Structure formats: C-alpha cells, structure tokens
Coordinates of C-alpha atoms and ligand atoms in Angstrom, one line a residue:
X164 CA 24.1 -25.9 -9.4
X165 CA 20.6 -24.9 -9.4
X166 CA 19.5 -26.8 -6.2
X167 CA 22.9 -25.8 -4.4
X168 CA 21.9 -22.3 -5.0
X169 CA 18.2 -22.9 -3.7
X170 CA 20.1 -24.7 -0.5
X171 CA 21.7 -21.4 -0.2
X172 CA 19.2 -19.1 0.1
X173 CA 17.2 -21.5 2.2
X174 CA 19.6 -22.5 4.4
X175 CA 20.7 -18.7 5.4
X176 CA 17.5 -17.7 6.0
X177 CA 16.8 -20.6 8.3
X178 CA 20.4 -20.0 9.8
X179 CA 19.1 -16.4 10.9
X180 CA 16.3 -18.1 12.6
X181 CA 17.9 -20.5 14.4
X182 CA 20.6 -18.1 15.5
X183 CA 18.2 -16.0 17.0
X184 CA 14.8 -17.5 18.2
X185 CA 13.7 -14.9 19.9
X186 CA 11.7 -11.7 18.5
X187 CA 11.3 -8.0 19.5
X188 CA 8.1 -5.7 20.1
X189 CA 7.5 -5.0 16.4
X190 CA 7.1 -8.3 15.5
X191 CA 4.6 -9.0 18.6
X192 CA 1.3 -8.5 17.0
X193 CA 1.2 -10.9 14.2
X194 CA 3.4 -14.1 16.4
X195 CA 1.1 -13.9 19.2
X196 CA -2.2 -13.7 16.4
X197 CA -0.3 -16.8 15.0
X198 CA 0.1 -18.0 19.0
X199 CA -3.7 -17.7 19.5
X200 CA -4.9 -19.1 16.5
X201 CA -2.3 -22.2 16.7
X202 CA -3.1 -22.4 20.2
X203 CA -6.6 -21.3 20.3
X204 CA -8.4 -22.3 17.6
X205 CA -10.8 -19.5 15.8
X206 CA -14.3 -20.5 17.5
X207 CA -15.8 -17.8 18.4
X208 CA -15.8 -18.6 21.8
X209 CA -12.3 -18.8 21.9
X210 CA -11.8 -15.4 21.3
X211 CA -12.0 -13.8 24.6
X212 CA -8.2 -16.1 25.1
X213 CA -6.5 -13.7 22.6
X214 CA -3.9 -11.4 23.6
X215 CA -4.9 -8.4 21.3
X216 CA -7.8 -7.8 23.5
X217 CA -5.7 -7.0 26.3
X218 CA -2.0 -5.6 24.3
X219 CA -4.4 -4.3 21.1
X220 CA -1.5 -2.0 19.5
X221 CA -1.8 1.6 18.3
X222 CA -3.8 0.5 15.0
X223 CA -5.6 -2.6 14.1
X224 CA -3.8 -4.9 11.9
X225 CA -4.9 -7.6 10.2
X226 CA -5.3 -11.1 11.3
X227 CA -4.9 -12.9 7.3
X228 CA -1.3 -12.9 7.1
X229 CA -0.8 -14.6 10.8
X230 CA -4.1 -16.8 10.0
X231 CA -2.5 -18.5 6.9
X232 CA 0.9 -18.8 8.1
X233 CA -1.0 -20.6 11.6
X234 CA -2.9 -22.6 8.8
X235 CA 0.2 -23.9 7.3
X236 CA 2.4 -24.2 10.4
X237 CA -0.4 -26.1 12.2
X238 CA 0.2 -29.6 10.5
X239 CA 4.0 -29.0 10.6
X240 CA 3.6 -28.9 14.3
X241 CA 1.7 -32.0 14.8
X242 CA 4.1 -33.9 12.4
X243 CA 6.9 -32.3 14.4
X244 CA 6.3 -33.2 17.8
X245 CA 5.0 -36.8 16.9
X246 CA 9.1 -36.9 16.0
X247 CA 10.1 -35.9 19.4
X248 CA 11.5 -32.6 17.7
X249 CA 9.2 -30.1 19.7
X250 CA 9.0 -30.3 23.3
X251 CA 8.3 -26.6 24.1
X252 CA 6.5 -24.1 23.7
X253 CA 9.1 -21.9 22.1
X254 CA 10.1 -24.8 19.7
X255 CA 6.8 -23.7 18.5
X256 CA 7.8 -20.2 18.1
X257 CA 10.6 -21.0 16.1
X258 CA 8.8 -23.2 13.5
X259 CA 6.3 -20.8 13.0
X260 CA 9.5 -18.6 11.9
X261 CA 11.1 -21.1 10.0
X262 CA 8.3 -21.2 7.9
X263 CA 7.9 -17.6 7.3
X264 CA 11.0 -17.9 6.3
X265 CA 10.8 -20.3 4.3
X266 CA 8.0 -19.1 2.1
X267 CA 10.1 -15.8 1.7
X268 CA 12.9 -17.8 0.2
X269 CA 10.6 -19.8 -1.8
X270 CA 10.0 -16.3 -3.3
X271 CA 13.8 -15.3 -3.5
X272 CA 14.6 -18.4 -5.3
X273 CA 12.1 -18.4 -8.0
X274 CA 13.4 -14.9 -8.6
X275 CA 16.9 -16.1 -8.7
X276 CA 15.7 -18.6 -11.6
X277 CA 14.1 -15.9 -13.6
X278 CA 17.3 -14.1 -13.1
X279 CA 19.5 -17.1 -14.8
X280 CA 16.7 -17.7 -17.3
X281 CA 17.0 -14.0 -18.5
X282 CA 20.5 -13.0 -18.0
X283 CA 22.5 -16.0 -17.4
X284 CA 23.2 -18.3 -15.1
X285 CA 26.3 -16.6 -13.8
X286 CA 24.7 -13.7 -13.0
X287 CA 21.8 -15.7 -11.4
X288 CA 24.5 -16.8 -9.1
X289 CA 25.4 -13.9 -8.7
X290 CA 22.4 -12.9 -7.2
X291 CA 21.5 -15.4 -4.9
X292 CA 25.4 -15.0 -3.4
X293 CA 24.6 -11.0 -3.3
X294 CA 21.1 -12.0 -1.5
X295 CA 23.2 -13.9 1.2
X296 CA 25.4 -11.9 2.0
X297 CA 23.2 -9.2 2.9
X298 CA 22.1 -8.9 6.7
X299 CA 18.6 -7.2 6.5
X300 CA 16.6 -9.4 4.1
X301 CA 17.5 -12.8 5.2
X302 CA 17.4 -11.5 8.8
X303 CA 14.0 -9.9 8.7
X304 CA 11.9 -12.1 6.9
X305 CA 11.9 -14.9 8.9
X306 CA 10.2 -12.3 11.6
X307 CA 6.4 -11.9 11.8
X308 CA 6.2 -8.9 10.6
X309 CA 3.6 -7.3 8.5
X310 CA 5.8 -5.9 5.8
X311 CA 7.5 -9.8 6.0
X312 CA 4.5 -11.1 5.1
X313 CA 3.5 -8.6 2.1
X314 CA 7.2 -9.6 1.3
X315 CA 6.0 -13.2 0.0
X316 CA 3.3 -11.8 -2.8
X317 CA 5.6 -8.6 -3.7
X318 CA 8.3 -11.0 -4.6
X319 CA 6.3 -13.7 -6.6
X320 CA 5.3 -10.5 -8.4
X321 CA 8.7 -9.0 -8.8
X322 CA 9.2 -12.8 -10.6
X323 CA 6.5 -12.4 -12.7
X324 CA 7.3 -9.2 -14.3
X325 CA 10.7 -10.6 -14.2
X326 CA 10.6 -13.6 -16.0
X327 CA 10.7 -14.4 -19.5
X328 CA 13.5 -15.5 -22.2
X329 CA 16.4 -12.8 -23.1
X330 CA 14.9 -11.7 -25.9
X331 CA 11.5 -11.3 -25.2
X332 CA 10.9 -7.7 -24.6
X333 CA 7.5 -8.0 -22.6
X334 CA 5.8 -10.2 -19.8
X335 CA 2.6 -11.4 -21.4
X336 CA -1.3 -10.3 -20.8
X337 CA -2.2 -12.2 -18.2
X338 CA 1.4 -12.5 -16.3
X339 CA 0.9 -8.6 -15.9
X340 CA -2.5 -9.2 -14.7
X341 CA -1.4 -11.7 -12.1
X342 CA 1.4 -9.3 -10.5
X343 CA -0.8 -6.2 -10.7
X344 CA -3.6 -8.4 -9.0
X345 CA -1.5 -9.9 -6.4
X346 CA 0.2 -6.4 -5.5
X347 CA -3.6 -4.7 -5.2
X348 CA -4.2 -7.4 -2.9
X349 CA -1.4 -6.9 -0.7
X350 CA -2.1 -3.1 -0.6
X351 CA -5.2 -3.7 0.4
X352 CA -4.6 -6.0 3.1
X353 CA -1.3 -6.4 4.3
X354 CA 0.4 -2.7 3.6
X355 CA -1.1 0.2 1.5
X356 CA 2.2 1.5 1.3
X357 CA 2.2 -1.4 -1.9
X358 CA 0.2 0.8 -3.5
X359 CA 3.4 3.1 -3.9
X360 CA 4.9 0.3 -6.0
X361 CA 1.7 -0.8 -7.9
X362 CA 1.9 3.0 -9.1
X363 CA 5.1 2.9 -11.7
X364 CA 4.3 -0.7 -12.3
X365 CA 1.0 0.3 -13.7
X366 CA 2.2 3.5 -15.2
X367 CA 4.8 1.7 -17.3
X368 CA 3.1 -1.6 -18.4
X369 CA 0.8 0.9 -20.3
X370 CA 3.7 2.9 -21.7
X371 CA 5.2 0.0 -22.5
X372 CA 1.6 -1.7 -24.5
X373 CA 2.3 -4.5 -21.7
X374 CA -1.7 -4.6 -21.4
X375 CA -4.5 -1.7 -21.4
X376 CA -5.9 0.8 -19.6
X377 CA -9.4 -1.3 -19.5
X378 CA -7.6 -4.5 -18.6
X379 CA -5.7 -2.8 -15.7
X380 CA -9.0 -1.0 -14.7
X381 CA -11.5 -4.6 -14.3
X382 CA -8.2 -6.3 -12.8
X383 CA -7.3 -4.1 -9.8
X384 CA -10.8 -3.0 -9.2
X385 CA -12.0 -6.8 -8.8
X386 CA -9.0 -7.9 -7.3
X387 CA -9.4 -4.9 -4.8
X388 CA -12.8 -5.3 -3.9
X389 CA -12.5 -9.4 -3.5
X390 CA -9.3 -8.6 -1.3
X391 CA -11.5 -5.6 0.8
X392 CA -14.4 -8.1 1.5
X393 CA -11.8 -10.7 2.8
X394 CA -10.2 -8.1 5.1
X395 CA -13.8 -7.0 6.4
X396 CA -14.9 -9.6 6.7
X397 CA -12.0 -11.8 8.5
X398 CA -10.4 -9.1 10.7
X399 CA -13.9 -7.6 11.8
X400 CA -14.6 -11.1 13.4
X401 CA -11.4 -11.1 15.3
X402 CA -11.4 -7.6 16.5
X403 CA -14.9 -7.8 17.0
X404 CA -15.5 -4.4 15.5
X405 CA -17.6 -3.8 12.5
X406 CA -16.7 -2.8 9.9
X407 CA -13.1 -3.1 10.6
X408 CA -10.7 -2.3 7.5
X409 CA -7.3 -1.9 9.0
X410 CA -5.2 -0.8 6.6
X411 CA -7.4 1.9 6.0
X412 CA -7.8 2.5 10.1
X413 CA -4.0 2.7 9.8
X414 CA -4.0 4.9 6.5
X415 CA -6.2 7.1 9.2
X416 CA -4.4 7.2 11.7
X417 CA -0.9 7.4 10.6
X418 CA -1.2 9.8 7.5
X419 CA -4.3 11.4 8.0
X420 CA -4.2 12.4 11.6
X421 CA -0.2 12.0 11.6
X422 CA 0.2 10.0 14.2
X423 CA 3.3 8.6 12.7
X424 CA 5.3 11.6 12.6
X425 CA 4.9 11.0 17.0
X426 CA 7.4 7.6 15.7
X427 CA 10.0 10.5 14.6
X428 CA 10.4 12.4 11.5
X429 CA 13.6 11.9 9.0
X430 CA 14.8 14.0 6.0
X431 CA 13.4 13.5 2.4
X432 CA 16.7 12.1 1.5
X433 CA 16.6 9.1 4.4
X434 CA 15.9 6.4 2.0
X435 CA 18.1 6.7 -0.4
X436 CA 21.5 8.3 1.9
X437 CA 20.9 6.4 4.9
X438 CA 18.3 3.0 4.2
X439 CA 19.3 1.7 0.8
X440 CA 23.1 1.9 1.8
X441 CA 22.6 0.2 4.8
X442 CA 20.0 -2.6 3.6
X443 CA 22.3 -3.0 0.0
X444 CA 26.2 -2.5 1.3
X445 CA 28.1 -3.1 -2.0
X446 CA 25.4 -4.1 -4.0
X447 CA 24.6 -0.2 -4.1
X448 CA 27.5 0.3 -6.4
X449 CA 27.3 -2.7 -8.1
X450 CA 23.2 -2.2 -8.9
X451 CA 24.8 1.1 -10.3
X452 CA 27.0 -0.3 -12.7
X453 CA 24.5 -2.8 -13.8
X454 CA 22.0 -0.5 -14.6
X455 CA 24.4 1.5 -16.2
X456 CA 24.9 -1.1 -18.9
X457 CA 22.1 -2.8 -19.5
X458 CA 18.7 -1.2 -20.6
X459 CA 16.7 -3.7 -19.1
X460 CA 17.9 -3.4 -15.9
X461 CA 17.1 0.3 -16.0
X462 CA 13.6 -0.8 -16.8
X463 CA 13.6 -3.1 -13.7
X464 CA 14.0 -0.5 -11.3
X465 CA 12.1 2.4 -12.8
X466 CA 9.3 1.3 -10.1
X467 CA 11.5 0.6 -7.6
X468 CA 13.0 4.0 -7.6
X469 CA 9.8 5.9 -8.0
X470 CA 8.9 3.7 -5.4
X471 CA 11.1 5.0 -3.0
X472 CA 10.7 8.4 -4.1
X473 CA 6.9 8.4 -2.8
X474 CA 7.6 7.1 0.0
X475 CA 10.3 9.5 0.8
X476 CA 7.0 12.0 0.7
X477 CA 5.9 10.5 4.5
X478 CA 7.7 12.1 7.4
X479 CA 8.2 9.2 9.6
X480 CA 10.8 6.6 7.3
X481 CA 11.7 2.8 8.3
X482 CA 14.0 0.6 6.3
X483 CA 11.3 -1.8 6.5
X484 CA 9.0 0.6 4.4
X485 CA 11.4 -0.5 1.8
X486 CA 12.6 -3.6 2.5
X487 CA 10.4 -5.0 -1.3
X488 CA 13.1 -3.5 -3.2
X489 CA 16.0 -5.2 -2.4
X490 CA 15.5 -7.8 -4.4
X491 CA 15.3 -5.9 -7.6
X492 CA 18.1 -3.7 -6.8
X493 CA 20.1 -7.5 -6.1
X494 CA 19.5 -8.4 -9.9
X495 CA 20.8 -5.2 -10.7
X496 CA 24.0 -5.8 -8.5
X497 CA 24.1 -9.2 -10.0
X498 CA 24.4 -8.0 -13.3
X499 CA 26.6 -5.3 -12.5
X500 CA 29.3 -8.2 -11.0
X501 CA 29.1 -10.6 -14.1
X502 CA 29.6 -7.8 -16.5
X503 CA 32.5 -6.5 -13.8
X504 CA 33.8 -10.3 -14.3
X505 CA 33.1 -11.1 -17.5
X506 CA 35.2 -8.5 -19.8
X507 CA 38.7 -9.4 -20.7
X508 CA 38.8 -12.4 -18.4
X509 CA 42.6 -13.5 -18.3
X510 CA 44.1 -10.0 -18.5
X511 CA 45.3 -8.1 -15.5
X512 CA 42.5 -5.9 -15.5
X513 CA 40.4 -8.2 -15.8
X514 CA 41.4 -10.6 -12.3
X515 CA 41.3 -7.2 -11.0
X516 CA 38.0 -6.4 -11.4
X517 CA 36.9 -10.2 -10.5
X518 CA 39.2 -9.7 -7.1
X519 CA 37.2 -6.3 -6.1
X520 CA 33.8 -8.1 -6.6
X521 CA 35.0 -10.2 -4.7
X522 CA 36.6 -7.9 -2.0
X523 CA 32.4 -6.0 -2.4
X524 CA 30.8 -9.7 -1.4
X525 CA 33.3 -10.2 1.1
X526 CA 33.0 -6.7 3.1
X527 CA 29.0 -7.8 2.9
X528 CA 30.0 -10.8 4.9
X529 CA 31.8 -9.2 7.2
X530 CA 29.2 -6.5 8.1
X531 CA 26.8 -9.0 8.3
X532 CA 28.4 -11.4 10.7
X533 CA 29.0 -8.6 12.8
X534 CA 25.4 -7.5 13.0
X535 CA 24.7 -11.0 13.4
X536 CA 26.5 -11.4 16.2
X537 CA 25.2 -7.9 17.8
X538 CA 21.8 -9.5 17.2
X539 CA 21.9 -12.4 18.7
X540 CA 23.1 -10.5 22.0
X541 CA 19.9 -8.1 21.2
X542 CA 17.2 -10.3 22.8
X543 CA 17.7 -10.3 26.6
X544 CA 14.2 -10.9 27.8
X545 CA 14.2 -13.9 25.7
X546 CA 17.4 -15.1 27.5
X547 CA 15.8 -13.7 31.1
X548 CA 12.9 -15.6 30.5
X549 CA 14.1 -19.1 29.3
X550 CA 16.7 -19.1 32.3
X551 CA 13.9 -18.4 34.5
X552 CA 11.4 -20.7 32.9
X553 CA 14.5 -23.1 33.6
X554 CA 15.5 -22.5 36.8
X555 CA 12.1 -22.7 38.5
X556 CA 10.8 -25.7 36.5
X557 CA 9.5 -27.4 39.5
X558 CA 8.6 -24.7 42.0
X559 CA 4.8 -24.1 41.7
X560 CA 2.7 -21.1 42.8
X561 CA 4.7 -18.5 40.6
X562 CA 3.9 -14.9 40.0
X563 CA 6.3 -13.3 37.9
X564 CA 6.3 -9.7 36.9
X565 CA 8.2 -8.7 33.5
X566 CA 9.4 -5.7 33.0
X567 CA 9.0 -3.3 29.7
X568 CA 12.3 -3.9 28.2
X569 CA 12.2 -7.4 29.3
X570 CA 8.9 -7.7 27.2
X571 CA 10.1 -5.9 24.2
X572 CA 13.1 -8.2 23.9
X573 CA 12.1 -11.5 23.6
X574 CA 9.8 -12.4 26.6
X575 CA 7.0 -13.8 23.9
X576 CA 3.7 -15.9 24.7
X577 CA 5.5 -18.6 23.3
X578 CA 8.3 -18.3 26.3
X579 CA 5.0 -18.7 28.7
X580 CA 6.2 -22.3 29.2
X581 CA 4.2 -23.2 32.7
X582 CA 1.0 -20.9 31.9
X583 CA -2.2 -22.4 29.4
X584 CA -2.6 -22.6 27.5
X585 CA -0.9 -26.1 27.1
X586 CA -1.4 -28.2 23.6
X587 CA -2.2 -31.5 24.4
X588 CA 0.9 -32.7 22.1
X589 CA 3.7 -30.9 24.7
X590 CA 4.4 -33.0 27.7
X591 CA 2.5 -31.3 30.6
X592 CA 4.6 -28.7 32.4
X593 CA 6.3 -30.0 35.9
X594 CA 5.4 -26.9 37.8
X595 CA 2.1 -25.1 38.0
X596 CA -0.3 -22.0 39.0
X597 CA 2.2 -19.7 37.5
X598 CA 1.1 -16.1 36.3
X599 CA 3.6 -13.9 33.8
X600 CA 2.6 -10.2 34.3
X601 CA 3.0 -8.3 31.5
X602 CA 1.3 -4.8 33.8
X603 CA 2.9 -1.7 32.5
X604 CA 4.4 0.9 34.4
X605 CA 4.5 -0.4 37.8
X606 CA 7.4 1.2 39.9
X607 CA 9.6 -0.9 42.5
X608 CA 7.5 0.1 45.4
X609 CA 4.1 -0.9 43.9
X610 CA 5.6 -4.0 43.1
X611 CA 7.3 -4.9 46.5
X612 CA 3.8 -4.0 47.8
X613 CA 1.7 -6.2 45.9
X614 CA 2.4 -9.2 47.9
X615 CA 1.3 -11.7 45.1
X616 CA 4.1 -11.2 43.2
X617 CA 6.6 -13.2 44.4
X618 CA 9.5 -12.6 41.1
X619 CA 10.7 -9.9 38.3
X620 CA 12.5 -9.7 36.0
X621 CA 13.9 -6.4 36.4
X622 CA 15.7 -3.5 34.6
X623 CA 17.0 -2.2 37.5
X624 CA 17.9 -3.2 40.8
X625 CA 18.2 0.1 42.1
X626 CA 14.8 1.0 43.6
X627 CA 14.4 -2.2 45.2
X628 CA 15.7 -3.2 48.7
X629 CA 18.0 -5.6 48.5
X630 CA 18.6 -6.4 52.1
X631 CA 15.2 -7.0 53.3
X632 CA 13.1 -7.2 50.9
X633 CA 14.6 -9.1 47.1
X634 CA 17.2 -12.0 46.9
X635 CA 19.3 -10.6 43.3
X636 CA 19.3 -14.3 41.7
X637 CA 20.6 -13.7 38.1
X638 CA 21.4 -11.1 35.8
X639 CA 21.0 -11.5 31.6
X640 CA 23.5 -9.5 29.7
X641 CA 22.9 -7.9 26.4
X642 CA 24.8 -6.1 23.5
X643 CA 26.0 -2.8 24.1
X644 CA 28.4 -1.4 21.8
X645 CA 31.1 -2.4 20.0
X646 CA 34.6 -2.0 21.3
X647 CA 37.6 -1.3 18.5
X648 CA 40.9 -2.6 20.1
X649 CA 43.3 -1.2 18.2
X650 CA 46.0 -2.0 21.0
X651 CA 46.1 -5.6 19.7
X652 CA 47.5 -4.1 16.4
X653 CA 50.8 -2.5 18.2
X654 CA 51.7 -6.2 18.8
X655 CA 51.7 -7.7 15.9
X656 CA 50.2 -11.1 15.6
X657 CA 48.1 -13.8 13.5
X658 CA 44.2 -13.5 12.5
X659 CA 43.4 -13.9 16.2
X660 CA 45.1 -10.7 17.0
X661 CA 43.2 -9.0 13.8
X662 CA 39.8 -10.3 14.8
X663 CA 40.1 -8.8 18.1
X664 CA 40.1 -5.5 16.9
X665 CA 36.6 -5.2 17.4
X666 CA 34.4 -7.4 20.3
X667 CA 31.5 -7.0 21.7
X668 CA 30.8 -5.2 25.1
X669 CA 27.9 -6.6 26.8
X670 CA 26.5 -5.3 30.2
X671 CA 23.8 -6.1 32.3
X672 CA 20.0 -5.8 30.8
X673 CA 17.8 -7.8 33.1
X674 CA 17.9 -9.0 37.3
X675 CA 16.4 -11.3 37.9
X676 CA 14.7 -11.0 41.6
X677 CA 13.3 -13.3 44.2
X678 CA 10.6 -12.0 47.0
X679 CA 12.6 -12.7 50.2
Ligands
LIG971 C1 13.8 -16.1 -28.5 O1 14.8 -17.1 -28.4 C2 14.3 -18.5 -28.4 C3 15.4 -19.4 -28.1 O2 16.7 -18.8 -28.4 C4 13.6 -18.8 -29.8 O3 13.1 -20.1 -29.8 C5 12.5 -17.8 -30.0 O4 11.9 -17.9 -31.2 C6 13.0 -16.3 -29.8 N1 11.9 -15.4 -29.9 C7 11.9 -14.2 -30.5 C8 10.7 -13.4 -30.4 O5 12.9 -13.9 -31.1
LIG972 C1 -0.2 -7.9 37.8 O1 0.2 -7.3 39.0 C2 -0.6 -6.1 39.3 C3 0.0 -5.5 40.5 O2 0.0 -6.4 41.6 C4 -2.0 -6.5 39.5 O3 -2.8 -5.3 39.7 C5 -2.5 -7.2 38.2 O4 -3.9 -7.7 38.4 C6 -1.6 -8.4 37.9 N1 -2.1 -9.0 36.6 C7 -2.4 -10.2 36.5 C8 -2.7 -10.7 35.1 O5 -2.4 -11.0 37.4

C-alpha cells in the first residue's frame, strides 16, 4: 500500500505538470536561470547570453535553487532525448518542471511515512489522499518558484521533527540539529521569510529540553554563515555585483523601504480568513478536529500557527508566503478523518461520520478539478506562441513582437523554438533568422512603423489597421469566468445535465497578426 500511496502523490504532481506546461510571470526568473545555465553553461564568458541582464526583476534573487535543479535536470535531458522523448525546446521546459516536482513529492512522501509510522497507517493514508486532493500544493510546486524550491528543505524538515515511533515524545539531538540547520539555510538563501518558522521551532525545542540553548546557538550560526558565503559567493558571480546577498537586498527593499506594500496591502486577518481556507478546503475543519484530540498534533502546529501569525505582521500577503504549512496542517486533517472514522465503526453514526469525510475529500476534488480546468485555459501566450512557432515552421526571416500579457502567460525562452540558442541534441530548427521581441510598452503605431517587425502577437486588434496595414491570422482564447447554468436544472436530466451547470467562458486573449 505504501508504494501505491508514493504513486499517488507522484503521479498528481506530475499530472499538474503535464496538464499545464506552460508557466506565468512569477515563475520567470528562476526557469529562464535554469534555461541559461542548461542552455548556457556557467563560464564566465557565457554570461553576457543570460536573460537577467536584460529582464533583471525588481530584486535580485538567487541563482542556487535554479543552478541545482539545472545540475540535476541536465543528465535527465541528455538521457531523454537520446530516447527520442525530447524534440523541443519546451519538452525541456517541462522536464525541468517534472523534476521540481518531483523532488517536492519526494518530500511529501517521506512525510506521509513518518505520518503512518507515528499515527498509523490509516491516517498516513489519510494524508497523502488529503494532499491530492488539494489544488494549490500539487499545482504550485512543480513551478519554479522561489518559495517552490525552499518547499523541498522546509519539508524534509517538517519530516524530521516529525518522525519518530508513537511513543517517543521527542526527535533526538542531532535530528533537531539537522531541521534547524536546513531551515537556517533556506532563510538564508532561498526565503527569509523561513526564518518566521525557524522562530517557534526553536522557541519550543528548548521548552521542550529537545536540545540547548548552546547547541542551537553553534548550529544556526555555522549553518548560517556556511549558507551566507555560498549565496555571496555563487549569486555575486552571476549578477556580477559584489557583494551581492539577495535575500537580504530583498529584505531591503521589500520591508525596509516597503516596496512591497506598491504589490497591495491586505488585512491582518488575510491569512488565516481568506489563504488557509482556500489553500486547505475541508482539511481546515478536519485539521481542527484533529488537533482538538490529539495533543501531539497541537504540538505540530504550534510553529505553524505562530508562523502565520508573524507573517500576518507584513502588509503585502501571498498564499505562497504560506504555502510550507500545508503540509503540517494535512497531518492534522489526517488525523482529524481517522479519528472521524474510526469511533463506533458499524453503528449509524459511525457510517455517518465515515460518509461526511468522505463528502469533505470529495468537495476537495471537485474544487480542484475546476481550478484545474480554469488553469489550464490560464496560459494563452503559451498557446499563442506554440501555434505560431507551428504555423511558421518553415518561413525564415521572422521578427515577432510579443506583447505584455502574451509574455506573462506562457510565452517562455523555452517556447523560443527557432531562435539560439539551439542544443546540439534537438534536431536543428527548419526555419531561421527569427527574433522574438520581448520590448515593453510599444503602442500599435510604433510597431506598424518599425518596419522590421514583420508579426505580433497582440492584445488587441483595435489600434492596428486592418485593411492596409495587418492580415488578423489567429486568435488564442483564454479563461474568463465561469458561467452557472442553472437553466439545465428546469429540465431535468442525467449527470450531463448536472455538470453543465457550471462551464467555462473563454474569450479572446491574443491575435495573432501578419505585416501585410
Ligand atoms: C516504544 O515502543 C517500541 C515498540 O512498541 C518499544 O520497542 C520501545 O521500547 C518503546 N520505547 C519507549 C521509550 O517506551
Ligand atoms: C524590438 O523592436 C523594437 C522596435 O522596433 C526595437 O527598437 C528593438 O531593438 C527590438 N529588439 C530586438 C531584440 O530586436
């Protein structure tokens, strides 16, 4: 049952993936780092190729977590295409993903062991059904995103803590050391907001004589300086600025001159009335029950609730500030559903209780193939691009301009399919000379002037003339809202009839436009 359960998790997260290949504008620093190194290599006179240079962000990030997961996708690549099973460049893409992903369930399923180990197998799987039917988690992390890749080390330290036999009542010495080690490391150079959670973690292995104050001291200060040098070190050689720490840049910039609050500022109360609902659905309640009756589960999410608490100190709040508790809040749910199912199986309150757990998992389901579905309508200049890459496969002597929303949706370096750079193990492109022009803010008329340009990929079509000047050739649709049909009720009917009730409206995102 074990493995089957492993197969889960894995194969949910790599479903997400596969569903939707595409990425958005968040996720665009660290896949096109992963891009250049894969692409590039990291000589130093390679450099000058990469695309932070010319789209360098508001803050510098670092290059570590995109650096190891190029490291480890690199051979996967080359084994890949010897198969035959990569033949673009966005096959690339969507490797690099899987194995984000990958790790991240690695991660999920080690805690779903220590979850069995320590509370029993039932409610181990429990938790790994909770974990999949969630949208969030197994959506995001197979997306390059900074807090994805913090996700990996925050987990295999939520395992740590997490794992010993039922009646042990603490992790041992050097077990706490490793998780407090690894989560200093992560603050240090993936997200600082980590730090927020090493805080109660720290606070209550002392209160709780897991280790002592001197241990905790020599751990995080040499696991913090080791991790500082690395960061220094590694991303001040690809930003070429020195010293460069950017967590600490971002620290700056965000907190101290609070340049995040320009992002939007939300209510102290956003996490936990708005986020945690949304990211949890029914494992809210059932996390609630389970640490209701069970002290150690109450122990479990002491940190993640002060956690949360801190965070809710900074104006500007994403759900992805908070994405490492979900786990930890799932083994609460879990244990709140075997204890639901467990009591006075056989009795009529008993298959009651078992039938609204299952009605909770169900409902999770059915949100999250709905969002599924809205997301994989989300990622129009991912479509636009691929059908243009497509349809002008042999014409040579391209210059295509991309518009901003076209960029933000999808149209990644990856999608650059008859640009260099061009690995040597992809067959070489039919058509060639082709530029993609990423050049912000240029209106219709400065772009039906510059006479190079001889495509876009548009937003609109209502600036440019489309009797002289542009030939309309295609238009990409994307989600736009969704549409309840309650109509369909009034006439009765089978499931077809119910799942109409809601569908998807689509309109037009992107135009596609030829120079006449
Ligand atoms: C915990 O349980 C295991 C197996 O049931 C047993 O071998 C071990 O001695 C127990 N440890 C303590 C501290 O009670
Ligand atoms: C993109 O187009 C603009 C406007 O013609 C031009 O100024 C710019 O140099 C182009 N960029 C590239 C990379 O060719």
């Amino acid at each position: 049952m074990s493995t089957t359960l492993d197969i889960l998790i894995l194969g949910t997260a790599c479903l997400h993936v596969l569903l939707t290949p595409y990425t958005k504008v968040e996720e665009s620093f660290n896949l096109h780092a992963t891009h250049d190194i894969i692409m590039y290599g990291i000589g130093s006179e390679r450099l000058s190729h990469y695309d932070h240079f010319v789209f360098p962000g508001a803050v510098p990030r670092s290059f570590i977590g995109s650096l190891i997961l190029a490291w480890l996708s690199r051979p996967l690549v080359g084994l890949a295409s010897s198969f035959g099973w990569i033949t673009t460049k966005l096959d690339i893409q969507i490797l690099v993903r899987l194995v984000l992903t990958t790790l991240n369930a690695l991660m999920l399923c080690l805690i779903r062991r220590s979850v069995s180990r320590r509370f029993g197998r039932l409610t181990g799987l429990y938790f790994a059904i909770i974990t999949c039917s969630q949208f969030h988690l197994p959506f995001w992390m197979g997306r390059t995103l900074p807090n994805m890749f913090a996700l990996v080390p925050v987990n295999l330290a939520t395992y740590l803590l997490l794992s010993r036999a039922p009646n042990s009542t603490k992790p041992s010495y050097w077990i706490t050391h490793l998780a407090i080690g690894l989560l200093t490391s992560t603050a240090v150079i993936l997200r600082s907001e980590v730090l927020l959670l090493l805080a109660p973690i720290v606070l209550q292995a002392l209160v709780s004589g897991y280790t002592t104050f001197a241990s905790i001291v020599r751990v995080g200060v040499t696991a913090g300086l080791v991790s500082l040098a690395l960061t220094v070190l590694v991303d001040s050689y690809f930003w070429q600025r020195w010293p460069l720490w950017p967590e600490l840049a971002g620290i700056y910039f965000n907190v101290y001159e609070g340049k995040s609050a320009e992002w939007g500022v939300s209510p102290p109360h956003t996490y936990f009335t708005s986020f945690l609902p949304r990211l949890l659905l029914s494992a809210l309640p059932l996390s609630l029950i389970g640490a209701l009756i069970d002290g150690r589960i109450r122990e479990l999410l002491f940190a993640p609730l002060v956690f949360v608490g801190l965070i809710s100190a900074l104006g500007h709040k994403e759900w992805r500030f908070v994405i490492y508790v979900v786990p930890a809040f799932n083994v609460a749910a879990a244990r709140g559903a075997r204890w639901l199912t467990g009591i006075r199986k056989g009795t009529i309150f008993g298959r009651m209780r078992f039938f609204i757990v299952m009605a909770m998992i169900s409902a999770n389901c059915a949100v999250t193939i709905i969002h599924t579905q809205a997301s994989m309508a989300n990622y129009p200049g991912g479509l636009a691009l691929s059908a243009f890459n497509e349809r002008y496969s042999s014409t040579d002597n391209v210059h295509v301009h991309i518009s901003n929303l076209a960029a933000q949706t999808g149209a990644s370096l990856f999608l650059h399919a008859h640009a260099p750079p061009y690995p040597p193990y992809l067959a070489p492109p039919r058509a060639s000379h082709w530029t993609y022009n990423k050049t912000e803010s240029l209106d219709a008329k400065s772009l039906t002037v510059s006479t190079r340009i001889t495509h876009i990929i548009a937003e609109s079509t209502s600036d440019f003339d489309l009797q002289r000047k542009w030939t309309l050739v295609d238009s990409v649709a994307g989600f736009d809202h969704w549409e309840k049909n309650f109509a369909v009720l009034k006439n009765g009917g089978g499931l077809k009839e119910l799942l109409a009730i809601v569908t998807m409206a689509q309109i037009d995102k992107l135009y596609i436009l030829e120079r006449r």
